[in-house]
PDB file of C-alpha atoms and ligand atoms in Angstrom:
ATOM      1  CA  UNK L   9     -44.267  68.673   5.169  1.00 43.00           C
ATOM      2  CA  UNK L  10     -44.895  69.792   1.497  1.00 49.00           C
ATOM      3  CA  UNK L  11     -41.631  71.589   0.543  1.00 51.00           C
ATOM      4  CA  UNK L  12     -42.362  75.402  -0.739  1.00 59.00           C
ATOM      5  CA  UNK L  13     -40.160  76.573  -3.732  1.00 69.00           C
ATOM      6  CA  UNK L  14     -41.730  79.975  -3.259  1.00 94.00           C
ATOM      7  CA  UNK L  15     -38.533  82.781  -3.350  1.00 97.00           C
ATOM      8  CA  UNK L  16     -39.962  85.483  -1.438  1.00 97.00           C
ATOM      9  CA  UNK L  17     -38.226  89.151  -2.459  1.00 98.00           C
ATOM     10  CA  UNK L  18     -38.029  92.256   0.160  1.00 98.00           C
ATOM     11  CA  UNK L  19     -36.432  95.051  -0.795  1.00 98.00           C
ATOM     12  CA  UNK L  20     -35.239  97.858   1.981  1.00 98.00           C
ATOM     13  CA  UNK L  21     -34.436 101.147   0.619  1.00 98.00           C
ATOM     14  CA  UNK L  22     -31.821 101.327   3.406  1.00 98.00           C
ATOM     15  CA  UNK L  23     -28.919  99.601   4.920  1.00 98.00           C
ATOM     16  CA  UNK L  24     -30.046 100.286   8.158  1.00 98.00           C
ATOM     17  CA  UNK L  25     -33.505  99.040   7.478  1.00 98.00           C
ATOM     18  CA  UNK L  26     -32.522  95.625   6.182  1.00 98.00           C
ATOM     19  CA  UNK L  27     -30.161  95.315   8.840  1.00 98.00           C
ATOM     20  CA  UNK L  28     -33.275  96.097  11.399  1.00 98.00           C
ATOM     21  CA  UNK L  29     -35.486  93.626   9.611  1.00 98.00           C
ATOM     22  CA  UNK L  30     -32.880  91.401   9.253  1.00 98.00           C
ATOM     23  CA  UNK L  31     -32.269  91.471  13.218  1.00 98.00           C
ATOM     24  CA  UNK L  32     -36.489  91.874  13.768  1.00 98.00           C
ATOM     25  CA  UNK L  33     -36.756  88.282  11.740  1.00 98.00           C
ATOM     26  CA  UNK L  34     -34.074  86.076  13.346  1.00 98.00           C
ATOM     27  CA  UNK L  35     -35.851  86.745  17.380  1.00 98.00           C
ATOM     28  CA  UNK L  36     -39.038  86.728  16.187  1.00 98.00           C
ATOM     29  CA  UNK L  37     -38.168  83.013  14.477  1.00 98.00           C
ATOM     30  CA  UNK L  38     -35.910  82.236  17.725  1.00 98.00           C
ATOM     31  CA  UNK L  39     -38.981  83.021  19.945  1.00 98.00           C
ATOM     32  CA  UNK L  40     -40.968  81.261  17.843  1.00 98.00           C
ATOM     33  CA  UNK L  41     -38.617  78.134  17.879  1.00 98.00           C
ATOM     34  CA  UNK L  42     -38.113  77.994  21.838  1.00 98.00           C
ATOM     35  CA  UNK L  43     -42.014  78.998  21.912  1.00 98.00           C
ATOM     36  CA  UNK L  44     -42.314  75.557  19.976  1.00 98.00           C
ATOM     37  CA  UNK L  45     -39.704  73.502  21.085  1.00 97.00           C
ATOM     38  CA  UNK L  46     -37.390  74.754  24.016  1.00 98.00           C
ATOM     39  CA  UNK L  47     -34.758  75.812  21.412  1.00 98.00           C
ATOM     40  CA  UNK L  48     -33.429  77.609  17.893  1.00 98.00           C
ATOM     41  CA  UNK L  49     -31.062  75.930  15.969  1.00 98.00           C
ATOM     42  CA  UNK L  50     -29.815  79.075  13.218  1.00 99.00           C
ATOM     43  CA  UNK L  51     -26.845  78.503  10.854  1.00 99.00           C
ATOM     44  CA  UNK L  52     -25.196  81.586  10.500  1.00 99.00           C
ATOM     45  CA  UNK L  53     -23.984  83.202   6.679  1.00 98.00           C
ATOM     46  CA  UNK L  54     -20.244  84.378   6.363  1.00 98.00           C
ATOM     47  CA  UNK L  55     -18.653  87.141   4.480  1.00 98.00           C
ATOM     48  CA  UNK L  56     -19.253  90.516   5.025  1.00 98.00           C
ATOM     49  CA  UNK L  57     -22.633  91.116   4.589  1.00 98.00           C
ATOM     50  CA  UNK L  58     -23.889  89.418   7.890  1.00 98.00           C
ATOM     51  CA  UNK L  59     -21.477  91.507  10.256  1.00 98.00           C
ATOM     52  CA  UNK L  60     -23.866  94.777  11.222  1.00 98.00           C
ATOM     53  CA  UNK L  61     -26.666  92.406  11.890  1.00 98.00           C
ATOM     54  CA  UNK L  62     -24.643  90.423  14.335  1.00 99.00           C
ATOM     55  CA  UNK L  63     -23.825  93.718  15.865  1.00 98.00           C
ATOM     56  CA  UNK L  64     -27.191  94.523  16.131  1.00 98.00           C
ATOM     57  CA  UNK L  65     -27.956  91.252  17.705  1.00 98.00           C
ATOM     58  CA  UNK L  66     -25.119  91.561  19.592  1.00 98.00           C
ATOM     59  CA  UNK L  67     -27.298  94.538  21.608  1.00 98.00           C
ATOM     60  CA  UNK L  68     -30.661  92.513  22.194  1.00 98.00           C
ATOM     61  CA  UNK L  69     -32.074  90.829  24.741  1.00 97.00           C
ATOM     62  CA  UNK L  70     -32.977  87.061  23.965  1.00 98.00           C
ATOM     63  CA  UNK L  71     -33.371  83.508  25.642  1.00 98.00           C
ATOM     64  CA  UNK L  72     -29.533  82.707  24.216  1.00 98.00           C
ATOM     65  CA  UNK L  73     -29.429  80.147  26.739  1.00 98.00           C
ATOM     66  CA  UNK L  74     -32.068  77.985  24.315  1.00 98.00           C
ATOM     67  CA  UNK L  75     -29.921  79.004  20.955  1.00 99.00           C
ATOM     68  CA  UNK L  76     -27.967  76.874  19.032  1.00 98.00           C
ATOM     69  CA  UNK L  77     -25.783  78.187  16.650  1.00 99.00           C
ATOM     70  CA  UNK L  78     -23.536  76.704  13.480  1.00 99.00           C
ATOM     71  CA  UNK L  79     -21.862  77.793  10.363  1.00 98.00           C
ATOM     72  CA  UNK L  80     -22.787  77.319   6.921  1.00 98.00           C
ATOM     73  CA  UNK L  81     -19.046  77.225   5.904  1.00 98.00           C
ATOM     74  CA  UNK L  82     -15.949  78.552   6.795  1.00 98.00           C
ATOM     75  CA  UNK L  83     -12.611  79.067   5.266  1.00 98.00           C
ATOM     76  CA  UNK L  84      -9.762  76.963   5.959  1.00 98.00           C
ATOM     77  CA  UNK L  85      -7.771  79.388   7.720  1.00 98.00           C
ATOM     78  CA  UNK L  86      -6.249  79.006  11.912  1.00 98.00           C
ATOM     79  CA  UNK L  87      -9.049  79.715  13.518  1.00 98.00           C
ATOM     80  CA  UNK L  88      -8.261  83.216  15.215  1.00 98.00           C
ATOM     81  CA  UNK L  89      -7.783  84.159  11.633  1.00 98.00           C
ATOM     82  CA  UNK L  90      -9.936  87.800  10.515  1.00 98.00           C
ATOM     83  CA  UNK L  91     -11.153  85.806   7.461  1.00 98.00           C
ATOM     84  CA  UNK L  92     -12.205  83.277   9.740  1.00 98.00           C
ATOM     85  CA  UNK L  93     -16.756  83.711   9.324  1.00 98.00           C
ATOM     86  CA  UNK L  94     -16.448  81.688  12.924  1.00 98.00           C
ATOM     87  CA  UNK L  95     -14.222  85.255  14.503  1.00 98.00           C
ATOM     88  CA  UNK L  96     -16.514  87.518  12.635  1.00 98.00           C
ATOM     89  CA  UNK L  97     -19.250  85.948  14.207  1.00 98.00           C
ATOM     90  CA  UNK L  98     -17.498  86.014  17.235  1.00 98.00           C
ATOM     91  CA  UNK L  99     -16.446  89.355  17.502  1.00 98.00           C
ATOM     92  CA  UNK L 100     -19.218  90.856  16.385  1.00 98.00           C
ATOM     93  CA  UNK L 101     -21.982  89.318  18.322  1.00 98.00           C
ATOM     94  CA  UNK L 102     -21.606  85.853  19.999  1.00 98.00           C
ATOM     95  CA  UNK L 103     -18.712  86.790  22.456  1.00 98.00           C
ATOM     96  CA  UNK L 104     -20.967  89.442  24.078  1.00 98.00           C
ATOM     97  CA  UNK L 105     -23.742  87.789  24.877  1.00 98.00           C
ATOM     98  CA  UNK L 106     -24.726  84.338  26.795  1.00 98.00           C
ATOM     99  CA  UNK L 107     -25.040  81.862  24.292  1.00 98.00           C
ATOM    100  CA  UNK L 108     -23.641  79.079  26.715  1.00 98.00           C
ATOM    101  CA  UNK L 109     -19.896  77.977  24.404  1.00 98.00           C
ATOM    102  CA  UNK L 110     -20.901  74.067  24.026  1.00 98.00           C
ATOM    103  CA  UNK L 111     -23.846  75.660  21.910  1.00 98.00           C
ATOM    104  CA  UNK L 112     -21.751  78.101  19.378  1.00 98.00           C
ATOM    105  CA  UNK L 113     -20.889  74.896  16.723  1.00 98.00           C
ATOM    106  CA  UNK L 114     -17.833  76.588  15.018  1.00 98.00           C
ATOM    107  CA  UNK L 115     -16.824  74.642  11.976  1.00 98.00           C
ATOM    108  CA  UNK L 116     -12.834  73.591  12.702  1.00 98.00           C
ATOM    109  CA  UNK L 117     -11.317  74.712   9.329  1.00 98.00           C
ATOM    110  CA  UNK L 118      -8.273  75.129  11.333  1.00 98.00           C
ATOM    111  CA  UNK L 119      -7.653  70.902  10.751  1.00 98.00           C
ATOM    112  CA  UNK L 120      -8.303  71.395   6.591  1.00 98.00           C
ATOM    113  CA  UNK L 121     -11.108  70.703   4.490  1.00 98.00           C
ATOM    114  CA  UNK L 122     -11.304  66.951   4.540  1.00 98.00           C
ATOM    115  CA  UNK L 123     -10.589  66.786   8.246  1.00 98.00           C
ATOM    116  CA  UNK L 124     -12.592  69.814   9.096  1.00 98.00           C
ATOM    117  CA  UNK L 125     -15.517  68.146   7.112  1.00 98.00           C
ATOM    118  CA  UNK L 126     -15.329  64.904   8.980  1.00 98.00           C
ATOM    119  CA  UNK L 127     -15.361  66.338  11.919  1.00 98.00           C
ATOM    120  CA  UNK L 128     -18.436  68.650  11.221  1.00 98.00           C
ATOM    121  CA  UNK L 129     -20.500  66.194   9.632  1.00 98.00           C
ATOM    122  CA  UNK L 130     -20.275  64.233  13.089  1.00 98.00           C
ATOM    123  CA  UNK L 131     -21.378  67.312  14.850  1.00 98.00           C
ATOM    124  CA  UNK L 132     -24.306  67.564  12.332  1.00 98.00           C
ATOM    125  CA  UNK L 133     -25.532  64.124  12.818  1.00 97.00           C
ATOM    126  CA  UNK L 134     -27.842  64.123  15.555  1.00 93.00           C
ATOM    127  CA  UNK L 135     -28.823  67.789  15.123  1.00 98.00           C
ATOM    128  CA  UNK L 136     -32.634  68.287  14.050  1.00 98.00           C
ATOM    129  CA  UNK L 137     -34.246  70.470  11.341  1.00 98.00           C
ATOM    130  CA  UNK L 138     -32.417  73.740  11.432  1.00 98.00           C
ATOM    131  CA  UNK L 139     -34.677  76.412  12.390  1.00 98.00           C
ATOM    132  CA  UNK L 140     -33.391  79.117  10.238  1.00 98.00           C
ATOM    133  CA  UNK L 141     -30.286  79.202   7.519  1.00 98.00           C
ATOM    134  CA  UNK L 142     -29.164  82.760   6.890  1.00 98.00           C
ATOM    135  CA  UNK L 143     -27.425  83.192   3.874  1.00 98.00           C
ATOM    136  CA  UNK L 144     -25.187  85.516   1.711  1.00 98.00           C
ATOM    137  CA  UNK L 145     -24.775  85.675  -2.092  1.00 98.00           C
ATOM    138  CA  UNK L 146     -21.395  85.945  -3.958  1.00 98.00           C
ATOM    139  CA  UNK L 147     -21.191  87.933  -7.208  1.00 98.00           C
ATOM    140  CA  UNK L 148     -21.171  84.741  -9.451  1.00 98.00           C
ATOM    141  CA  UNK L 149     -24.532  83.400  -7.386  1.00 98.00           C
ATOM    142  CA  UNK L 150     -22.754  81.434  -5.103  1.00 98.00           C
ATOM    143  CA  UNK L 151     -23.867  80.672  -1.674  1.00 98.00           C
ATOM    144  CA  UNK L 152     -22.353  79.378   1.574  1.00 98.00           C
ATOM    145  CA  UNK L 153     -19.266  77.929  -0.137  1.00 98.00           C
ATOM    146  CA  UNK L 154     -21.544  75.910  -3.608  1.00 98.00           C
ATOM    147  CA  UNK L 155     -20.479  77.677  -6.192  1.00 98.00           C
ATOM    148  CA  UNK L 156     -20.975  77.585  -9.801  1.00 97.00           C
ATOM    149  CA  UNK L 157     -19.342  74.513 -11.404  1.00 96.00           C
ATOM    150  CA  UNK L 158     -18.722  72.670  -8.644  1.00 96.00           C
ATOM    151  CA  UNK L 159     -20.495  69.886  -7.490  1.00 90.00           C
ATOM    152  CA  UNK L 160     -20.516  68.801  -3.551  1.00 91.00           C
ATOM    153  CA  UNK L 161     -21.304  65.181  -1.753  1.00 94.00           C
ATOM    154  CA  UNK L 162     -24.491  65.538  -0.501  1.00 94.00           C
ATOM    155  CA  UNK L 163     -24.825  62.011   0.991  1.00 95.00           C
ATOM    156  CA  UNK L 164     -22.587  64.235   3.676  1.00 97.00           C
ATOM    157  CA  UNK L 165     -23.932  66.939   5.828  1.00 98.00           C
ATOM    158  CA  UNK L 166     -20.689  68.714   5.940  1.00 98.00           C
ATOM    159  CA  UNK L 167     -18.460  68.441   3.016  1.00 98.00           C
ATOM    160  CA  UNK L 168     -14.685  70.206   1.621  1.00 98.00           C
ATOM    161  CA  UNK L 169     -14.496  72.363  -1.195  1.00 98.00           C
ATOM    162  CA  UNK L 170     -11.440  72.419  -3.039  1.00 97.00           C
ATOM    163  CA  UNK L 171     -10.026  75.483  -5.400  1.00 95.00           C
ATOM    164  CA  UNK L 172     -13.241  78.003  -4.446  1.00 98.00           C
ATOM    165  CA  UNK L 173     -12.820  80.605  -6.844  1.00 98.00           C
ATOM    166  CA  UNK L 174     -13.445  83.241  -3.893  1.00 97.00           C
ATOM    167  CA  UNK L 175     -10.590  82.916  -1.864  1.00 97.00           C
ATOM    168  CA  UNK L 176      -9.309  80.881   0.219  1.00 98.00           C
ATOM    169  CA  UNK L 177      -9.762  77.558  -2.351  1.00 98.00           C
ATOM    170  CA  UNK L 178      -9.556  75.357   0.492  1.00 98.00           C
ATOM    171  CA  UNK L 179     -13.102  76.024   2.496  1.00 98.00           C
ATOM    172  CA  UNK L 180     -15.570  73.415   4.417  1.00 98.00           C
ATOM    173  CA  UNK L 181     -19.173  73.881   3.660  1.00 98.00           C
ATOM    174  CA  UNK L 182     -22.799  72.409   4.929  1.00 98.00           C
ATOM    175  CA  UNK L 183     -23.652  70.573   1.416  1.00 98.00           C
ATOM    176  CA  UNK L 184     -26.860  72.080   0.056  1.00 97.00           C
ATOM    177  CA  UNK L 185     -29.026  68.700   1.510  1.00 97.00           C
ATOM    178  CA  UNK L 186     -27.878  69.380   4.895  1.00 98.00           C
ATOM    179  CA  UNK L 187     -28.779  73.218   4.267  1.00 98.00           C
ATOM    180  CA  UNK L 188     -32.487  72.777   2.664  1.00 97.00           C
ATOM    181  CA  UNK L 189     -33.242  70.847   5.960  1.00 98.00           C
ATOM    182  CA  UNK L 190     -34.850  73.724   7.848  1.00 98.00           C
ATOM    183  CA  UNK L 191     -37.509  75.355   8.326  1.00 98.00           C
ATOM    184  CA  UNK L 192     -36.652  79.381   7.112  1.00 98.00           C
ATOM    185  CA  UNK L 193     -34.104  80.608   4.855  1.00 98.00           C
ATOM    186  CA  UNK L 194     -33.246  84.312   4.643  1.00 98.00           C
ATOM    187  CA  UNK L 195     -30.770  85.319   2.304  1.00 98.00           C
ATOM    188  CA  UNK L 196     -28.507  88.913   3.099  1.00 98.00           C
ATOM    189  CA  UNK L 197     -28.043  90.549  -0.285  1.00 98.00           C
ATOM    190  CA  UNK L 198     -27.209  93.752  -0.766  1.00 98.00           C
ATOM    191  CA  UNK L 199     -24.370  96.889  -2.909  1.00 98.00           C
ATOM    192  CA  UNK L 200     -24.557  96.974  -6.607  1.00 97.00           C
ATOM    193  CA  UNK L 201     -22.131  94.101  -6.825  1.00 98.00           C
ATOM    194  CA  UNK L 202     -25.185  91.653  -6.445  1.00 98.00           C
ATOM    195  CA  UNK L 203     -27.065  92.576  -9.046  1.00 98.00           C
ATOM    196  CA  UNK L 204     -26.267  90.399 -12.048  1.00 98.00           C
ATOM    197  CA  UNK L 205     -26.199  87.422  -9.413  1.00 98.00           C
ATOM    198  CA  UNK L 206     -29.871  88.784  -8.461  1.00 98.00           C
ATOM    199  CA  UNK L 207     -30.577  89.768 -12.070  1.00 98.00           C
ATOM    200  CA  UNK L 208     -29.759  85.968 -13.057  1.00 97.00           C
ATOM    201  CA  UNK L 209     -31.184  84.487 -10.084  1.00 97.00           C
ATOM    202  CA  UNK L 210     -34.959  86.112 -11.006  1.00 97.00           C
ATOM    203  CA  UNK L 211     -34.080  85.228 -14.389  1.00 96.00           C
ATOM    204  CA  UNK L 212     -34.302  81.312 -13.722  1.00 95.00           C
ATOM    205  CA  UNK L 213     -30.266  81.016 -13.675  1.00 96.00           C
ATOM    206  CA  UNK L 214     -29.757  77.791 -12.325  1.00 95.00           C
ATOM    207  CA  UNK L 215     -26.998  79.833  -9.484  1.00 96.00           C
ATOM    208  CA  UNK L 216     -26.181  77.913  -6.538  1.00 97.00           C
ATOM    209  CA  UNK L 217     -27.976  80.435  -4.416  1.00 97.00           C
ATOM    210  CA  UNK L 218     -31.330  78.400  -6.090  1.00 96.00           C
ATOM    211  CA  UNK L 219     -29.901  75.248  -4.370  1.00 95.00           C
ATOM    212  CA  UNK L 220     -31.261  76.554  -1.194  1.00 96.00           C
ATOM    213  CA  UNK L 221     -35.071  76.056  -0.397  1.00 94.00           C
ATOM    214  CA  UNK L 222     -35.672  74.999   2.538  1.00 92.00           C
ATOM    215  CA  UNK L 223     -39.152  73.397   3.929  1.00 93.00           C
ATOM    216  CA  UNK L 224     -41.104  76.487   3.472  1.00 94.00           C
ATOM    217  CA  UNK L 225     -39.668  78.722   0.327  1.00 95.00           C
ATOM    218  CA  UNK L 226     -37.065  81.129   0.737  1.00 98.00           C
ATOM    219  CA  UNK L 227     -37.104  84.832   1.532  1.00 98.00           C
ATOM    220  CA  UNK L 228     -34.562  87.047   0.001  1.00 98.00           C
ATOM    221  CA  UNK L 229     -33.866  90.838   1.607  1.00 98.00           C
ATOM    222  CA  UNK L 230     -32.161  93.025  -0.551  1.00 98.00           C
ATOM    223  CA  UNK L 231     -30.689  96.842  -0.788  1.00 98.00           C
ATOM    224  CA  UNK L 232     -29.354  98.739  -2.846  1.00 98.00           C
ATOM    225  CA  UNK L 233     -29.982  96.150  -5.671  1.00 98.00           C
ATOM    226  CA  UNK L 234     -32.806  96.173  -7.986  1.00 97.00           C
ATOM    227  CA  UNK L 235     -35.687  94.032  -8.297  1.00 96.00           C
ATOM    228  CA  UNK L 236     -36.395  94.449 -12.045  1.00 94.00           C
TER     229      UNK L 236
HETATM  230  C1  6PG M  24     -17.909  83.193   2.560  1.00 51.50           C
HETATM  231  C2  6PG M  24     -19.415  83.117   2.541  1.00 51.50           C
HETATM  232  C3  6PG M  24     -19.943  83.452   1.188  1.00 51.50           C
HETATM  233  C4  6PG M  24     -20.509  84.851   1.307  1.00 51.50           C
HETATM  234  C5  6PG M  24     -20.754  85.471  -0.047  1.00 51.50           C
HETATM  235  C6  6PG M  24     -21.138  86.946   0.122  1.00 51.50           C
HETATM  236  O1  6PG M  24     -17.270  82.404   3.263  1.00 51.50           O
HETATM  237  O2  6PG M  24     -17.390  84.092   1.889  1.00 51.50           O
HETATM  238  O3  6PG M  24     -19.896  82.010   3.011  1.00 51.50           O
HETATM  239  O4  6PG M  24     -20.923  82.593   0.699  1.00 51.50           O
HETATM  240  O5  6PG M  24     -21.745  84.777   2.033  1.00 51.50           O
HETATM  241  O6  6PG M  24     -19.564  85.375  -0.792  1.00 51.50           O
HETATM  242  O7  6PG M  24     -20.061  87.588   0.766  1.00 51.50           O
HETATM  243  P1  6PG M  24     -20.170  89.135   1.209  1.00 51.50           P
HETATM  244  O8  6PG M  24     -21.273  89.188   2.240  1.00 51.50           O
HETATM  245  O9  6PG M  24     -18.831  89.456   1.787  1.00 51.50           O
HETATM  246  O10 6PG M  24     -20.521  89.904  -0.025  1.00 51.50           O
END
C-alpha cells in the first residue's frame, strides 16, 4: 500500500460541530471496517479533548459487538485513577454501551511503565492494521505520549516513557511504528492553546504530532484554532 503523507486540515467553527464530525467519522470508518472485515480495531486519544466525543458516542447505536478498542497511552497512575485516559474512556462512553470487556484493550499503567509496556506490547502482537488512531495534540506538539526530545524504541509496539514533561513523567505509550500502522488517523485539536503547536506543525516543525501518518495521510479537525 503506497503510504500517503498528505495532512488533511478541517476546521469547524464550533465545538459542537467538530465534536459531531468527529463522532460522524469514527461509525462511518467502523461500518466501513466490519463492512470489510467483520471488525474495527480504533485506538483511542487521551487527555481532555476526546471526552465529549466519547459522550456522544456513548449515545449511538453501532455493531460494538465487532469493535475493538485500545489506547494510545496512558499514564502510570492505579487504574481507577481520574487521570487515568483508560476511566475517561470508560466513564464517558465504553461502560454504557456493549462493547463485549475482552475487546476494550486498556493499557495496565497500574504495573509501571516498563511492566505496563511489556505487557502491552504482548497484547499488540497479533493485532492487525489498526483501523483508525485518534489522536490529541499537546501544546509543545506532542502526541499520544512522543514528545519533543525524546526518543522511543520503536522495534516495540508498546514502549515506557520516562520524565514526560506533561505530567505524570512516568506514562506507557504505542511507539510511533506501532501507531503509523493503520489505516486513518484523525487528530482532535482544538482552544487557543494549540495554536503555536498547529502554527509550527503547518510550518514544517519537525513536532512529534508529524510522527504520525498512517497508510493513507492524516486528517487533522480543528476549532477554535487558526489555519493561517
Ligand atoms: C495524554 C494524551 C496526550 C493528549 C494531549 C492533548 O495522556 O495526555 O495522550 O497526548 O492527547 O496532551 O491533551 P488535551 O486533549 O487534554 O489538550
Amino acid at each position: 500500500m503506497t503510504q500517503s503523507s498528505a495532512t488533511r486540515w478541517h476546521s469547524f467553527d464550533s465545538q459542537d460541530n467538530i465534536n459531531q464530525a468527529a463522532t460522524a467519522r469514527i461509525l462511518q470508518a467502523a461500518n466501513e471496517a466490519i463492512q470489510a472485515q467483520g471488525s474495527f480495531y480504533v485506538v483511542l486519544a487521551g487527555g481532555s479533548t476526546p471526552k465529549a466525543v466519547y459522550q456522544l458516542l456513548s449515545e449511538q447505536q453501532a455493531d460494538w459487538a465487532n469493535w475493538h478498542v485500545f489506547h494510545n497511552d496512558d499514564r502510570c497512575l492505579p487504574v481507577d485513577h481520574e487521570e487515568r485516559n483508560s476511566k475517561m474512556a470508560r466513564d464517558a462512553w465504553l461502560s454504557k454501551v456493549a462493547i463485549p470487556e475482552q475487546k476494550i484493550h486498556d493499557i495496565p499503567a497500574e504495573l509501571g511503565n516498563v511492566a505496563g509496556a511489556k505487557a502491552y506490547a504482548e497484547t499488540l502482537k497479533d493485532v492487525r492494521t489498526f483501523d483508525l488512531v485518534i489522536l490529541g495534540l499537546g501544546e509543545d506538539g506532542h502526541t499520544a505520549s512522543l514528545f519533543p526530545n525524546q526518543t522511543v524504541d520503536n522495534s516495540a509496539d508498546a514502549v515506557p516513557v520516562f520524565d514526560a514533561p506533561k505530567p505524570p513523567a512516568d506514562r506507557i505509550t504505542i511507539s510511533q511504528s506501532r501507531l503509523n500502522n493503520t489505516k486513518e488517523v484523525m487528530f482532535l485539536v482544538t482552544g487557543a492553546g494549540k495554536q503555536e503547536a498547529v502554527d509550527n506543525w503547518r510550518n514544517g516543525a519537525a513536532i512529534p504530532a508529524t510522527l504520525i501518518t498512517g497508510n493513507n495521510g492524516v486528517e487533522v479537525y480543528c476549532f477554535d484554532v487558526e489555519l493561517k
